Amino acid sequence: GQQLNQSPQSMFIQEGEDVSMNCTSSSIFNTWLWYKQDPGEGPVLLIALYKAGELTSNGRLTAQFGITRKDSFLNISASIPSDVGIYFCAGANNNDMRFGAGTRLTVKP
Amino acid sequence: GAGVSQSPSNKVTEKGKDVELRCDPISGHTALYWYRQSLGQGLEFLIYFQGNSAPDKSGLPSDRFSAERTGGSVSTLTIQRTQQEDSAVYLCASSPSGPLDTFGSGTRLTVV
């Protein structure tokens, strides 16, 4: 099936630093999504992108839908301790959604 | 309820036994998905229900896995003759349409 390559696998950063993670695919997606998962919980939708080239912000989060429709990135600015968690990208074509393996973010106070 | 509810939250079963996992989606959500998440891994698609349409079962890993959705609401994922490699967190999610925005907290299945 379609494979999403998400990188990096993990990040250790200092509070206040900016973070960037990305996802690439061999296939085109119509929608790109970014989720955050806290321990013992299900993923929570952060940002949804519907149009190639779209750049969307949600507070300190910014995500872009790549022009080729095969990639997306997520930036977190001025990280805080509660940003800790696992971030997943997902690509969707209608109801077919595929997830990346996740980026585990650790923020040191 | 306010969110997607899954039960049980934890299940330990002996190899070879059958298990049933339950998902109560948000009322009115026509789309329901099951995913499996192994330790430290991403989400693996299992099955998708949309309204009264035939479900998309393309992600079910073997014929030991089956799922049904009764009355367009509650869904049950059944795993027969469980194997140790079935150990994972099973996540259910529902959506009215568009991107998945509401996941349950999952059922952690451990096969011993």
mmCIF file of C-alpha atoms in Angstrom:
data_model
loop_
_atom_site.group_PDB
_atom_site.id
_atom_site.type_symbol
_atom_site.label_atom_id
_atom_site.label_comp_id
_atom_site.label_asym_id
_atom_site.label_seq_id
_atom_site.Cartn_x
_atom_site.Cartn_y
_atom_site.Cartn_z
ATOM 1 C CA GLY A 1 0.000 0.000 0.000
ATOM 2 C CA GLN A 2 0.925 3.644 0.043
ATOM 3 C CA GLN A 3 3.895 4.415 2.270
ATOM 4 C CA LEU A 4 4.407 7.642 4.190
ATOM 5 C CA ASN A 5 7.935 8.416 5.306
ATOM 6 C CA GLN A 6 7.959 10.660 8.343
ATOM 7 C CA SER A 7 11.099 12.222 9.744
ATOM 8 C CA PRO A 8 12.744 12.604 12.073
ATOM 9 C CA GLN A 9 11.732 9.605 14.175
ATOM 10 C CA SER A 10 12.506 11.491 17.361
ATOM 11 C CA MET A 11 13.640 14.917 18.480
ATOM 12 C CA PHE A 12 15.069 16.219 21.736
ATOM 13 C CA ILE A 13 14.893 19.997 21.969
ATOM 14 C CA GLN A 14 15.169 22.749 24.530
ATOM 15 C CA GLU A 15 12.096 24.687 25.566
ATOM 16 C CA GLY A 16 11.725 27.754 23.379
ATOM 17 C CA GLU A 17 13.290 26.197 20.301
ATOM 18 C CA ASP A 18 11.468 25.782 17.008
ATOM 19 C CA VAL A 19 10.755 22.318 15.611
ATOM 20 C CA SER A 20 10.259 21.061 12.092
ATOM 21 C CA MET A 21 9.126 17.630 10.933
ATOM 22 C CA ASN A 22 8.046 16.371 7.544
ATOM 23 C CA CYS A 23 6.348 13.621 5.645
ATOM 24 C CA THR A 24 6.919 12.381 2.117
ATOM 25 C CA SER A 25 5.070 9.895 -0.010
ATOM 26 C CA SER A 26 5.553 8.083 -3.282
ATOM 27 C CA SER A 27 1.888 8.708 -4.035
ATOM 28 C CA ILE A 28 -0.252 11.811 -4.363
ATOM 29 C CA PHE A 29 -2.730 12.704 -1.633
ATOM 30 C CA ASN A 30 -5.700 15.069 -1.808
ATOM 31 C CA THR A 31 -5.516 15.915 1.875
ATOM 32 C CA TRP A 32 -2.691 16.080 4.394
ATOM 33 C CA LEU A 33 -3.305 16.023 8.114
ATOM 34 C CA TRP A 34 -1.214 16.340 11.249
ATOM 35 C CA TYR A 35 -2.125 14.753 14.590
ATOM 36 C CA LYS A 36 -0.648 14.724 18.083
ATOM 37 C CA GLN A 37 -0.897 11.729 20.393
ATOM 38 C CA ASP A 38 -0.373 11.875 24.145
ATOM 39 C CA PRO A 39 0.394 8.680 26.111
ATOM 40 C CA GLY A 40 -2.649 6.469 26.553
ATOM 41 C CA GLU A 41 -4.799 8.600 24.295
ATOM 42 C CA GLY A 42 -5.909 8.551 20.704
ATOM 43 C CA PRO A 43 -4.486 11.015 18.179
ATOM 44 C CA VAL A 44 -5.932 14.518 18.124
ATOM 45 C CA LEU A 45 -6.218 16.436 14.877
ATOM 46 C CA LEU A 46 -4.026 19.547 14.799
ATOM 47 C CA ILE A 47 -4.186 20.811 11.241
ATOM 48 C CA ALA A 48 -5.878 19.707 8.013
ATOM 49 C CA LEU A 49 -4.634 20.813 4.581
ATOM 50 C CA TYR A 50 -6.792 20.497 1.492
ATOM 51 C CA LYS A 51 -4.994 22.281 -1.324
ATOM 52 C CA ALA A 52 -1.546 21.910 -2.852
ATOM 53 C CA GLY A 53 0.659 24.781 -1.707
ATOM 54 C CA GLU A 54 -1.648 25.613 1.199
ATOM 55 C CA LEU A 55 0.025 27.014 4.291
ATOM 56 C CA THR A 56 -2.079 26.894 7.447
ATOM 57 C CA SER A 57 -1.396 28.025 10.990
ATOM 58 C CA ASN A 58 -2.967 27.030 14.279
ATOM 59 C CA GLY A 59 -1.394 29.036 17.081
ATOM 60 C CA ARG A 60 2.287 28.118 17.234
ATOM 61 C CA LEU A 61 1.780 25.391 14.642
ATOM 62 C CA THR A 62 2.259 25.901 10.915
ATOM 63 C CA ALA A 63 1.812 23.219 8.284
ATOM 64 C CA GLN A 64 2.155 23.206 4.514
ATOM 65 C CA PHE A 65 0.750 20.971 1.791
ATOM 66 C CA GLY A 66 3.532 20.436 -0.733
ATOM 67 C CA ILE A 67 3.099 21.592 -4.316
ATOM 68 C CA THR A 68 3.698 18.081 -5.639
ATOM 69 C CA ARG A 69 0.993 16.762 -3.254
ATOM 70 C CA LYS A 70 3.492 14.163 -2.121
ATOM 71 C CA ASP A 71 4.782 15.905 0.977
ATOM 72 C CA SER A 72 3.931 18.072 3.948
ATOM 73 C CA PHE A 73 5.753 19.667 6.844
ATOM 74 C CA LEU A 74 4.791 20.783 10.324
ATOM 75 C CA ASN A 75 6.578 23.506 12.246
ATOM 76 C CA ILE A 76 6.173 24.251 15.933
ATOM 77 C CA SER A 77 7.516 27.585 17.088
ATOM 78 C CA ALA A 78 8.719 28.481 20.575
ATOM 79 C CA SER A 79 8.193 24.982 21.961
ATOM 80 C CA ILE A 80 6.835 24.486 25.462
ATOM 81 C CA PRO A 81 6.885 21.388 27.702
ATOM 82 C CA SER A 82 3.305 20.426 26.851
ATOM 83 C CA ASP A 83 4.306 20.004 23.196
ATOM 84 C CA VAL A 84 5.777 16.661 24.241
ATOM 85 C CA GLY A 85 4.142 13.763 22.442
ATOM 86 C CA ILE A 86 4.099 11.854 19.195
ATOM 87 C CA TYR A 87 3.192 13.740 16.039
ATOM 88 C CA PHE A 88 1.729 11.839 13.101
ATOM 89 C CA CYS A 89 1.231 12.929 9.549
ATOM 90 C CA ALA A 90 -1.533 11.384 7.480
ATOM 91 C CA GLY A 91 -2.351 11.514 3.803
ATOM 92 C CA ALA A 92 -5.880 10.957 2.599
ATOM 93 C CA ASN A 93 -7.601 10.311 -0.707
ATOM 94 C CA ASN A 94 -11.287 10.472 0.108
ATOM 95 C CA ASN A 95 -11.784 7.886 2.835
ATOM 96 C CA ASP A 96 -8.440 6.149 2.378
ATOM 97 C CA MET A 97 -6.133 7.509 5.095
ATOM 98 C CA ARG A 98 -2.539 6.436 5.641
ATOM 99 C CA PHE A 99 -0.381 7.446 8.583
ATOM 100 C CA GLY A 100 3.318 8.042 9.009
ATOM 101 C CA ALA A 101 5.225 6.230 11.759
ATOM 102 C CA GLY A 102 5.338 9.345 13.939
ATOM 103 C CA THR A 103 7.872 11.805 15.325
ATOM 104 C CA ARG A 104 8.431 11.538 19.068
ATOM 105 C CA LEU A 105 9.097 14.997 20.482
ATOM 106 C CA THR A 106 10.777 15.577 23.836
ATOM 107 C CA VAL A 107 11.046 19.119 25.177
ATOM 108 C CA LYS A 108 13.532 19.808 27.922
ATOM 109 C CA PRO A 109 12.606 22.664 30.273
ATOM 110 C CA GLY B 1 -21.354 10.727 24.927
ATOM 111 C CA ALA B 2 -19.038 13.580 24.127
ATOM 112 C CA GLY B 3 -16.411 11.504 22.338
ATOM 113 C CA VAL B 4 -15.610 8.155 20.840
ATOM 114 C CA SER B 5 -15.795 5.509 23.534
ATOM 115 C CA GLN B 6 -13.902 2.229 23.366
ATOM 116 C CA SER B 7 -14.137 -0.765 25.639
ATOM 117 C CA PRO B 8 -12.437 -2.450 27.255
ATOM 118 C CA SER B 9 -9.524 -0.071 27.716
ATOM 119 C CA ASN B 10 -7.228 -3.011 28.410
ATOM 120 C CA LYS B 11 -7.582 -6.677 27.538
ATOM 121 C CA VAL B 12 -5.248 -9.528 28.352
ATOM 122 C CA THR B 13 -6.101 -12.802 26.669
ATOM 123 C CA GLU B 14 -4.549 -16.189 26.181
ATOM 124 C CA LYS B 15 -3.241 -17.187 22.795
ATOM 125 C CA GLY B 16 -5.927 -18.955 20.823
ATOM 126 C CA LYS B 17 -8.874 -17.223 22.503
ATOM 127 C CA ASP B 18 -11.311 -14.947 20.680
ATOM 128 C CA VAL B 19 -11.703 -11.297 21.687
ATOM 129 C CA GLU B 20 -14.277 -8.613 20.950
ATOM 130 C CA LEU B 21 -13.452 -4.936 21.026
ATOM 131 C CA ARG B 22 -16.211 -2.358 21.087
ATOM 132 C CA CYS B 23 -16.438 1.164 19.710
ATOM 133 C CA ASP B 24 -19.210 3.685 20.394
ATOM 134 C CA PRO B 25 -18.786 6.512 17.885
ATOM 135 C CA ILE B 26 -20.044 10.038 18.281
ATOM 136 C CA SER B 27 -23.769 10.150 17.624
ATOM 137 C CA GLY B 28 -24.524 11.085 14.042
ATOM 138 C CA HIS B 29 -21.058 10.288 12.704
ATOM 139 C CA THR B 30 -21.561 8.156 9.624
ATOM 140 C CA ALA B 31 -17.920 7.226 9.085
ATOM 141 C CA LEU B 32 -16.157 4.829 11.438
ATOM 142 C CA TYR B 33 -12.582 3.546 11.181
ATOM 143 C CA TRP B 34 -10.543 0.926 13.009
ATOM 144 C CA TYR B 35 -6.764 1.250 13.192
ATOM 145 C CA ARG B 36 -4.094 -0.821 14.898
ATOM 146 C CA GLN B 37 -1.051 0.728 16.520
ATOM 147 C CA SER B 38 1.866 -1.487 17.493
ATOM 148 C CA LEU B 39 4.379 -0.259 20.060
ATOM 149 C CA GLY B 40 6.274 2.724 18.708
ATOM 150 C CA GLN B 41 4.632 2.455 15.313
ATOM 151 C CA GLY B 42 2.205 4.476 13.268
ATOM 152 C CA LEU B 43 -1.414 3.632 12.704
ATOM 153 C CA GLU B 44 -2.241 0.679 10.474
ATOM 154 C CA PHE B 45 -5.605 0.896 8.737
ATOM 155 C CA LEU B 46 -7.898 -2.075 9.352
ATOM 156 C CA ILE B 47 -11.453 -1.351 8.220
ATOM 157 C CA TYR B 48 -13.736 1.550 7.319
ATOM 158 C CA PHE B 49 -17.538 1.859 7.561
ATOM 159 C CA GLN B 50 -19.521 4.609 5.844
ATOM 160 C CA GLY B 51 -23.248 4.716 6.392
ATOM 161 C CA ASN B 52 -25.008 1.756 4.814
ATOM 162 C CA SER B 53 -22.302 1.146 2.225
ATOM 163 C CA ALA B 54 -20.308 -2.069 2.158
ATOM 164 C CA PRO B 55 -17.302 -1.664 4.475
ATOM 165 C CA ASP B 56 -13.773 -1.306 3.153
ATOM 166 C CA LYS B 57 -12.060 -4.350 4.660
ATOM 167 C CA SER B 58 -8.849 -4.014 2.697
ATOM 168 C CA GLY B 59 -6.711 -3.466 5.796
ATOM 169 C CA LEU B 60 -7.730 -6.533 7.779
ATOM 170 C CA PRO B 61 -4.524 -8.561 8.168
ATOM 171 C CA SER B 62 -6.095 -12.037 8.076
ATOM 172 C CA ASP B 63 -9.416 -13.856 8.056
ATOM 173 C CA ARG B 64 -9.181 -14.092 11.849
ATOM 174 C CA PHE B 65 -10.172 -10.428 11.919
ATOM 175 C CA SER B 66 -13.720 -9.255 11.300
ATOM 176 C CA ALA B 67 -15.812 -6.233 12.191
ATOM 177 C CA GLU B 68 -19.401 -5.217 12.069
ATOM 178 C CA ARG B 69 -21.337 -2.075 12.674
ATOM 179 C CA THR B 70 -24.894 -2.479 13.860
ATOM 180 C CA GLY B 71 -27.524 0.100 13.047
ATOM 181 C CA GLY B 72 -24.923 2.485 11.725
ATOM 182 C CA SER B 73 -23.673 3.146 15.235
ATOM 183 C CA VAL B 74 -21.764 0.785 17.532
ATOM 184 C CA SER B 75 -18.990 -1.276 15.980
ATOM 185 C CA THR B 76 -17.367 -4.488 17.176
ATOM 186 C CA LEU B 77 -13.954 -5.711 16.046
ATOM 187 C CA THR B 78 -13.530 -9.448 16.574
ATOM 188 C CA ILE B 79 -10.228 -11.280 16.536
ATOM 189 C CA GLN B 80 -10.490 -15.069 16.487
ATOM 190 C CA ARG B 81 -7.796 -17.455 17.683
ATOM 191 C CA THR B 82 -5.602 -14.597 18.866
ATOM 192 C CA GLN B 83 -1.852 -14.735 18.265
ATOM 193 C CA GLN B 84 0.916 -12.891 20.086
ATOM 194 C CA GLU B 85 1.511 -10.677 17.074
ATOM 195 C CA ASP B 86 -2.050 -9.355 17.518
ATOM 196 C CA SER B 87 -0.891 -7.526 20.644
ATOM 197 C CA ALA B 88 -1.322 -3.808 19.968
ATOM 198 C CA VAL B 89 -3.515 -0.826 20.686
ATOM 199 C CA TYR B 90 -6.687 -0.905 18.610
ATOM 200 C CA LEU B 91 -8.017 2.575 17.885
ATOM 201 C CA CYS B 92 -11.461 3.509 16.666
ATOM 202 C CA ALA B 93 -12.294 6.859 15.108
ATOM 203 C CA SER B 94 -15.444 8.429 13.735
ATOM 204 C CA SER B 95 -16.217 11.387 11.542
ATOM 205 C CA PRO B 96 -19.283 13.093 10.095
ATOM 206 C CA SER B 97 -17.315 13.634 6.902
ATOM 207 C CA GLY B 98 -13.936 14.961 5.925
ATOM 208 C CA PRO B 99 -10.795 14.310 7.969
ATOM 209 C CA LEU B 100 -10.836 12.148 11.066
ATOM 210 C CA ASP B 101 -10.982 14.455 14.056
ATOM 211 C CA THR B 102 -12.091 12.177 16.852
ATOM 212 C CA PHE B 103 -10.295 9.067 17.978
ATOM 213 C CA GLY B 104 -11.117 6.928 20.986
ATOM 214 C CA SER B 105 -8.457 6.219 23.601
ATOM 215 C CA GLY B 106 -8.034 2.713 22.264
ATOM 216 C CA THR B 107 -8.085 -0.824 23.578
ATOM 217 C CA ARG B 108 -4.689 -2.174 24.563
ATOM 218 C CA LEU B 109 -4.702 -5.874 23.686
ATOM 219 C CA THR B 110 -2.083 -8.170 25.116
ATOM 220 C CA VAL B 111 -1.981 -11.790 23.986
ATOM 221 C CA VAL B 112 -0.023 -14.036 26.332
#
